[in-house]
Short mmCIF file of N, CA and C in Angstrom, two decimals:
data_model
loop_
_atom_site.label_atom_id
_atom_site.label_comp_id
_atom_site.label_asym_id
_atom_site.label_seq_id
_atom_site.Cartn_x
_atom_site.Cartn_y
_atom_site.Cartn_z
N VAL A 1 -4.75 227.35 367.17
CA VAL A 1 -3.57 227.10 366.33
C VAL A 1 -2.36 226.86 367.22
N GLN A 2 -1.62 225.83 366.89
CA GLN A 2 -0.39 225.53 367.65
C GLN A 2 0.74 225.18 366.69
N LEU A 3 1.95 225.48 367.14
CA LEU A 3 3.15 225.03 366.45
C LEU A 3 3.86 224.06 367.36
N GLN A 4 4.17 222.91 366.83
CA GLN A 4 4.82 221.87 367.62
C GLN A 4 6.21 221.60 367.04
N ALA A 5 7.22 221.94 367.83
CA ALA A 5 8.61 221.74 367.40
C ALA A 5 9.14 220.43 367.97
N SER A 6 9.99 219.79 367.20
CA SER A 6 10.60 218.54 367.64
C SER A 6 11.93 218.35 366.94
N GLY A 7 12.68 217.35 367.40
CA GLY A 7 13.93 217.00 366.75
C GLY A 7 15.18 217.39 367.49
N GLY A 8 15.04 218.12 368.58
CA GLY A 8 16.23 218.50 369.33
C GLY A 8 16.82 217.30 370.06
N GLY A 9 17.98 217.51 370.63
CA GLY A 9 18.63 216.44 371.36
C GLY A 9 20.08 216.73 371.60
N LEU A 10 20.79 215.70 372.00
CA LEU A 10 22.22 215.80 372.28
C LEU A 10 23.00 215.24 371.10
N VAL A 11 23.98 216.00 370.64
CA VAL A 11 24.78 215.57 369.50
C VAL A 11 26.22 215.99 369.74
N GLN A 12 27.14 215.24 369.19
CA GLN A 12 28.55 215.58 369.33
C GLN A 12 28.93 216.68 368.35
N SER A 13 29.96 217.40 368.70
CA SER A 13 30.47 218.44 367.81
C SER A 13 30.78 217.85 366.44
N GLY A 14 30.34 218.55 365.41
CA GLY A 14 30.51 218.07 364.04
C GLY A 14 29.34 217.27 363.52
N GLY A 15 28.42 216.95 364.39
CA GLY A 15 27.27 216.16 364.01
C GLY A 15 26.16 216.99 363.37
N SER A 16 25.06 216.32 363.09
CA SER A 16 23.92 216.95 362.42
C SER A 16 22.62 216.65 363.15
N LEU A 17 21.69 217.56 363.01
CA LEU A 17 20.34 217.37 363.52
C LEU A 17 19.37 218.05 362.57
N THR A 18 18.17 217.53 362.52
CA THR A 18 17.10 218.18 361.77
C THR A 18 15.94 218.44 362.71
N LEU A 19 15.56 219.70 362.81
CA LEU A 19 14.40 220.10 363.59
C LEU A 19 13.20 220.21 362.67
N SER A 20 12.04 219.93 363.21
CA SER A 20 10.82 220.12 362.45
C SER A 20 9.80 220.85 363.31
N CYS A 21 8.88 221.51 362.64
CA CYS A 21 7.86 222.29 363.33
C CYS A 21 6.61 222.26 362.47
N ALA A 22 5.53 221.76 363.04
CA ALA A 22 4.29 221.61 362.30
C ALA A 22 3.18 222.42 362.93
N ALA A 23 2.41 223.06 362.10
CA ALA A 23 1.24 223.81 362.57
C ALA A 23 0.04 222.88 362.62
N SER A 24 -0.77 223.07 363.63
CA SER A 24 -1.99 222.28 363.76
C SER A 24 -3.11 223.19 364.22
N GLY A 25 -4.33 222.67 364.11
CA GLY A 25 -5.50 223.45 364.49
C GLY A 25 -6.21 223.99 363.27
N ARG A 26 -7.11 224.92 363.51
CA ARG A 26 -7.88 225.50 362.42
C ARG A 26 -7.20 226.76 361.92
N PHE A 27 -6.72 226.72 360.72
CA PHE A 27 -6.11 227.90 360.14
C PHE A 27 -6.37 227.93 358.64
N LEU A 28 -6.34 229.09 358.09
CA LEU A 28 -6.60 229.26 356.67
C LEU A 28 -5.31 229.29 355.86
N ASP A 29 -4.35 230.01 356.38
CA ASP A 29 -3.10 230.17 355.64
C ASP A 29 -1.93 230.24 356.60
N VAL A 30 -0.80 229.70 356.16
CA VAL A 30 0.46 229.84 356.87
C VAL A 30 1.42 230.60 355.96
N TYR A 31 1.90 231.69 356.42
CA TYR A 31 2.76 232.53 355.60
C TYR A 31 4.21 232.27 355.96
N ASP A 32 4.97 233.29 356.24
CA ASP A 32 6.38 233.09 356.55
C ASP A 32 6.55 232.21 357.79
N MET A 33 7.57 231.37 357.75
CA MET A 33 7.93 230.57 358.91
C MET A 33 9.42 230.73 359.16
N GLY A 34 9.81 230.51 360.39
CA GLY A 34 11.23 230.71 360.70
C GLY A 34 11.65 229.98 361.95
N TRP A 35 12.95 229.98 362.13
CA TRP A 35 13.57 229.40 363.32
C TRP A 35 14.39 230.47 364.03
N TYR A 36 14.28 230.45 365.34
CA TYR A 36 15.05 231.33 366.21
C TYR A 36 15.73 230.46 367.26
N ARG A 37 16.70 231.05 367.93
CA ARG A 37 17.29 230.31 369.03
C ARG A 37 17.62 231.27 370.17
N GLN A 38 17.70 230.70 371.36
CA GLN A 38 17.95 231.51 372.55
C GLN A 38 18.80 230.73 373.53
N THR A 39 19.80 231.41 374.07
CA THR A 39 20.62 230.84 375.14
C THR A 39 20.38 231.66 376.40
N PRO A 40 20.66 231.09 377.55
CA PRO A 40 20.39 231.80 378.81
C PRO A 40 21.08 233.15 378.86
N GLY A 41 20.32 234.17 379.23
CA GLY A 41 20.87 235.50 379.38
C GLY A 41 20.98 236.28 378.09
N LYS A 42 20.58 235.69 376.99
CA LYS A 42 20.67 236.37 375.71
C LYS A 42 19.30 236.50 375.08
N GLN A 43 19.19 237.45 374.17
CA GLN A 43 17.94 237.62 373.46
C GLN A 43 17.76 236.52 372.41
N ARG A 44 16.53 236.27 372.11
CA ARG A 44 16.23 235.31 371.06
C ARG A 44 16.70 235.90 369.73
N GLU A 45 17.39 235.08 368.93
CA GLU A 45 17.93 235.57 367.68
C GLU A 45 17.40 234.75 366.50
N LEU A 46 17.25 235.43 365.38
CA LEU A 46 16.79 234.78 364.17
C LEU A 46 17.89 233.89 363.61
N VAL A 47 17.51 232.67 363.24
CA VAL A 47 18.44 231.77 362.56
C VAL A 47 18.17 231.80 361.06
N ALA A 48 16.92 231.55 360.69
CA ALA A 48 16.56 231.50 359.27
C ALA A 48 15.06 231.63 359.13
N SER A 49 14.63 232.08 357.96
CA SER A 49 13.20 232.17 357.67
C SER A 49 12.95 231.74 356.24
N ILE A 50 11.68 231.43 355.96
CA ILE A 50 11.31 230.97 354.63
C ILE A 50 9.90 231.43 354.32
N THR A 51 9.68 231.90 353.11
CA THR A 51 8.37 232.37 352.70
C THR A 51 7.55 231.21 352.15
N THR A 52 6.29 231.49 351.84
CA THR A 52 5.45 230.46 351.25
C THR A 52 5.98 230.05 349.87
N GLY A 53 6.66 230.94 349.22
CA GLY A 53 7.23 230.63 347.91
C GLY A 53 8.57 229.96 347.97
N GLY A 54 9.08 229.74 349.19
CA GLY A 54 10.35 229.05 349.33
C GLY A 54 11.57 229.95 349.36
N ARG A 55 11.35 231.25 349.40
CA ARG A 55 12.50 232.15 349.48
C ARG A 55 13.05 232.10 350.89
N THR A 56 14.36 231.90 351.02
CA THR A 56 14.98 231.73 352.32
C THR A 56 15.86 232.92 352.67
N SER A 57 16.01 233.10 353.97
CA SER A 57 16.87 234.16 354.49
C SER A 57 17.56 233.61 355.73
N TYR A 58 18.85 233.91 355.86
CA TYR A 58 19.64 233.38 356.96
C TYR A 58 20.40 234.50 357.66
N ALA A 59 20.55 234.35 358.96
CA ALA A 59 21.52 235.17 359.65
C ALA A 59 22.91 234.71 359.20
N ASP A 60 23.82 235.63 359.08
CA ASP A 60 25.13 235.32 358.50
C ASP A 60 25.83 234.17 359.21
N SER A 61 25.63 234.07 360.51
CA SER A 61 26.36 233.07 361.30
C SER A 61 25.99 231.64 360.94
N PHE A 62 24.82 231.47 360.30
CA PHE A 62 24.31 230.12 360.09
C PHE A 62 24.24 229.74 358.62
N ARG A 63 24.50 230.66 357.75
CA ARG A 63 24.24 230.45 356.33
C ARG A 63 24.94 229.23 355.76
N SER A 64 26.15 228.98 356.17
CA SER A 64 26.93 227.91 355.55
C SER A 64 26.64 226.53 356.15
N ARG A 65 26.03 226.49 357.31
CA ARG A 65 25.85 225.20 357.99
C ARG A 65 24.40 224.78 358.16
N PHE A 66 23.48 225.72 358.13
CA PHE A 66 22.08 225.42 358.37
C PHE A 66 21.26 225.63 357.08
N THR A 67 20.23 224.80 356.92
CA THR A 67 19.34 224.93 355.77
C THR A 67 17.90 224.86 356.26
N ILE A 68 17.11 225.86 355.89
CA ILE A 68 15.70 225.86 356.23
C ILE A 68 14.90 225.41 355.01
N SER A 69 13.86 224.64 355.26
CA SER A 69 12.98 224.20 354.18
C SER A 69 11.58 224.05 354.74
N ARG A 70 10.62 223.91 353.84
CA ARG A 70 9.26 223.67 354.30
C ARG A 70 8.60 222.63 353.41
N ASP A 71 7.72 221.87 354.01
CA ASP A 71 7.04 220.76 353.36
C ASP A 71 5.57 221.14 353.25
N ALA A 72 5.03 221.15 352.06
CA ALA A 72 3.65 221.59 351.84
C ALA A 72 3.51 223.02 352.37
N LYS A 73 2.51 223.28 353.15
CA LYS A 73 2.28 224.66 353.59
C LYS A 73 2.59 224.92 355.04
N SER A 74 2.56 223.87 355.90
CA SER A 74 2.52 224.18 357.32
C SER A 74 3.58 223.50 358.16
N THR A 75 4.60 222.94 357.55
CA THR A 75 5.69 222.33 358.29
C THR A 75 7.00 222.92 357.82
N VAL A 76 7.81 223.30 358.79
CA VAL A 76 9.11 223.88 358.46
C VAL A 76 10.20 223.05 359.13
N TYR A 77 11.33 222.97 358.45
CA TYR A 77 12.45 222.18 358.93
C TYR A 77 13.70 223.05 359.04
N LEU A 78 14.58 222.63 359.94
CA LEU A 78 15.89 223.25 360.01
C LEU A 78 16.92 222.13 360.03
N HIS A 79 17.68 222.03 358.96
CA HIS A 79 18.72 221.02 358.85
C HIS A 79 20.03 221.67 359.30
N MET A 80 20.61 221.10 360.33
CA MET A 80 21.81 221.69 360.93
C MET A 80 22.98 220.73 360.77
N ASN A 81 24.03 221.21 360.15
CA ASN A 81 25.22 220.41 359.92
C ASN A 81 26.41 221.01 360.62
N ASN A 82 27.43 220.19 360.81
CA ASN A 82 28.67 220.63 361.44
C ASN A 82 28.39 221.44 362.71
N LEU A 83 27.61 220.87 363.58
CA LEU A 83 27.21 221.58 364.80
C LEU A 83 28.40 221.80 365.72
N LYS A 84 28.35 222.93 366.41
CA LYS A 84 29.41 223.33 367.31
C LYS A 84 28.84 223.50 368.71
N PRO A 85 29.66 223.40 369.74
CA PRO A 85 29.14 223.60 371.10
C PRO A 85 28.41 224.93 371.27
N GLU A 86 28.85 225.96 370.56
CA GLU A 86 28.18 227.26 370.70
C GLU A 86 26.80 227.29 370.04
N ASP A 87 26.43 226.22 369.34
CA ASP A 87 25.07 226.11 368.80
C ASP A 87 24.09 225.61 369.85
N THR A 88 24.60 225.24 371.02
CA THR A 88 23.72 224.79 372.10
C THR A 88 22.76 225.91 372.47
N ALA A 89 21.48 225.60 372.42
CA ALA A 89 20.44 226.61 372.65
C ALA A 89 19.08 225.93 372.61
N VAL A 90 18.07 226.69 372.99
CA VAL A 90 16.69 226.28 372.74
C VAL A 90 16.28 226.89 371.41
N TYR A 91 15.80 226.07 370.53
CA TYR A 91 15.41 226.51 369.19
C TYR A 91 13.88 226.60 369.13
N TYR A 92 13.42 227.75 368.66
CA TYR A 92 11.99 228.02 368.55
C TYR A 92 11.61 228.22 367.10
N CYS A 93 10.44 227.71 366.73
CA CYS A 93 9.90 228.03 365.42
C CYS A 93 8.82 229.09 365.57
N LYS A 94 8.65 229.83 364.52
CA LYS A 94 7.61 230.86 364.46
C LYS A 94 6.92 230.79 363.13
N GLY A 95 5.63 231.01 363.16
CA GLY A 95 4.87 231.03 361.92
C GLY A 95 3.88 232.17 361.93
N SER A 96 3.74 232.80 360.79
CA SER A 96 2.72 233.84 360.60
C SER A 96 1.51 233.14 360.00
N ILE A 97 0.43 233.10 360.77
CA ILE A 97 -0.70 232.24 360.45
C ILE A 97 -2.01 233.00 360.54
N ARG A 98 -2.88 232.75 359.59
CA ARG A 98 -4.23 233.31 359.65
C ARG A 98 -5.16 232.21 360.17
N PRO A 99 -5.62 232.39 361.40
CA PRO A 99 -6.50 231.36 361.97
C PRO A 99 -7.82 231.29 361.22
N GLY A 100 -8.52 230.19 361.39
CA GLY A 100 -9.82 230.04 360.76
C GLY A 100 -10.77 231.15 361.18
N LEU A 101 -11.55 231.66 360.26
CA LEU A 101 -12.56 232.69 360.49
C LEU A 101 -11.96 234.04 360.86
N SER A 102 -10.68 234.22 360.65
CA SER A 102 -10.04 235.49 360.97
C SER A 102 -9.50 236.15 359.71
N GLN A 103 -9.57 237.48 359.71
CA GLN A 103 -8.96 238.24 358.63
C GLN A 103 -7.56 238.71 359.01
N THR A 104 -7.15 238.39 360.22
CA THR A 104 -5.89 238.89 360.75
C THR A 104 -4.86 237.77 360.79
N VAL A 105 -3.63 238.13 360.48
CA VAL A 105 -2.51 237.19 360.56
C VAL A 105 -1.79 237.42 361.88
N TYR A 106 -1.54 236.34 362.59
CA TYR A 106 -0.86 236.42 363.88
C TYR A 106 0.44 235.63 363.82
N ASP A 107 1.36 236.03 364.67
CA ASP A 107 2.59 235.25 364.83
C ASP A 107 2.41 234.26 365.98
N TYR A 108 2.70 233.01 365.68
CA TYR A 108 2.63 231.95 366.68
C TYR A 108 4.04 231.38 366.89
N TRP A 109 4.30 230.99 368.13
CA TRP A 109 5.60 230.41 368.47
C TRP A 109 5.41 228.96 368.91
N GLY A 110 6.36 228.14 368.53
CA GLY A 110 6.40 226.80 369.06
C GLY A 110 6.97 226.81 370.47
N GLN A 111 6.96 225.67 371.10
CA GLN A 111 7.33 225.59 372.51
C GLN A 111 8.83 225.54 372.72
N GLY A 112 9.60 225.38 371.69
CA GLY A 112 11.04 225.31 371.84
C GLY A 112 11.53 223.88 371.97
N THR A 113 12.66 223.62 371.37
CA THR A 113 13.28 222.30 371.48
C THR A 113 14.77 222.49 371.77
N GLN A 114 15.26 221.76 372.75
CA GLN A 114 16.64 221.95 373.21
C GLN A 114 17.62 221.22 372.30
N VAL A 115 18.63 221.93 371.88
CA VAL A 115 19.75 221.34 371.14
C VAL A 115 21.00 221.51 371.99
N THR A 116 21.66 220.41 372.26
CA THR A 116 22.89 220.44 373.05
C THR A 116 24.01 219.78 372.25
N VAL A 117 25.08 220.52 372.04
CA VAL A 117 26.21 220.01 371.27
C VAL A 117 27.39 219.85 372.22
N SER A 118 27.86 218.63 372.33
CA SER A 118 28.98 218.35 373.23
C SER A 118 30.30 218.45 372.46
N SER A 119 31.32 218.86 373.17
CA SER A 119 32.63 219.02 372.53
C SER A 119 33.43 217.73 372.56
#
């Protein structure tokens, strides 16, 4: 099972980006999915999460500008608006996934995608 994140890049302050993250491989179910971000020297922090039923949760800092969504069962998106230089970070997706032939749910991380916001 793998999570593949994409959509990062360089954007000017005030601009928008949409990140996507798709699960691939053999899996039975994908449960909660989420986005985190990390800057050098800091811990990885939660940005937003979404359940299989579409219930969303946001860290307060991102609630007004970011929107998380998911398409079908195994792809999650992060729509980011009004980006600021302090949003510059590596963004990681995470998914709680039950691999094929397993009764256990594991957390998988994507490889990270760099978002750089210029002032």
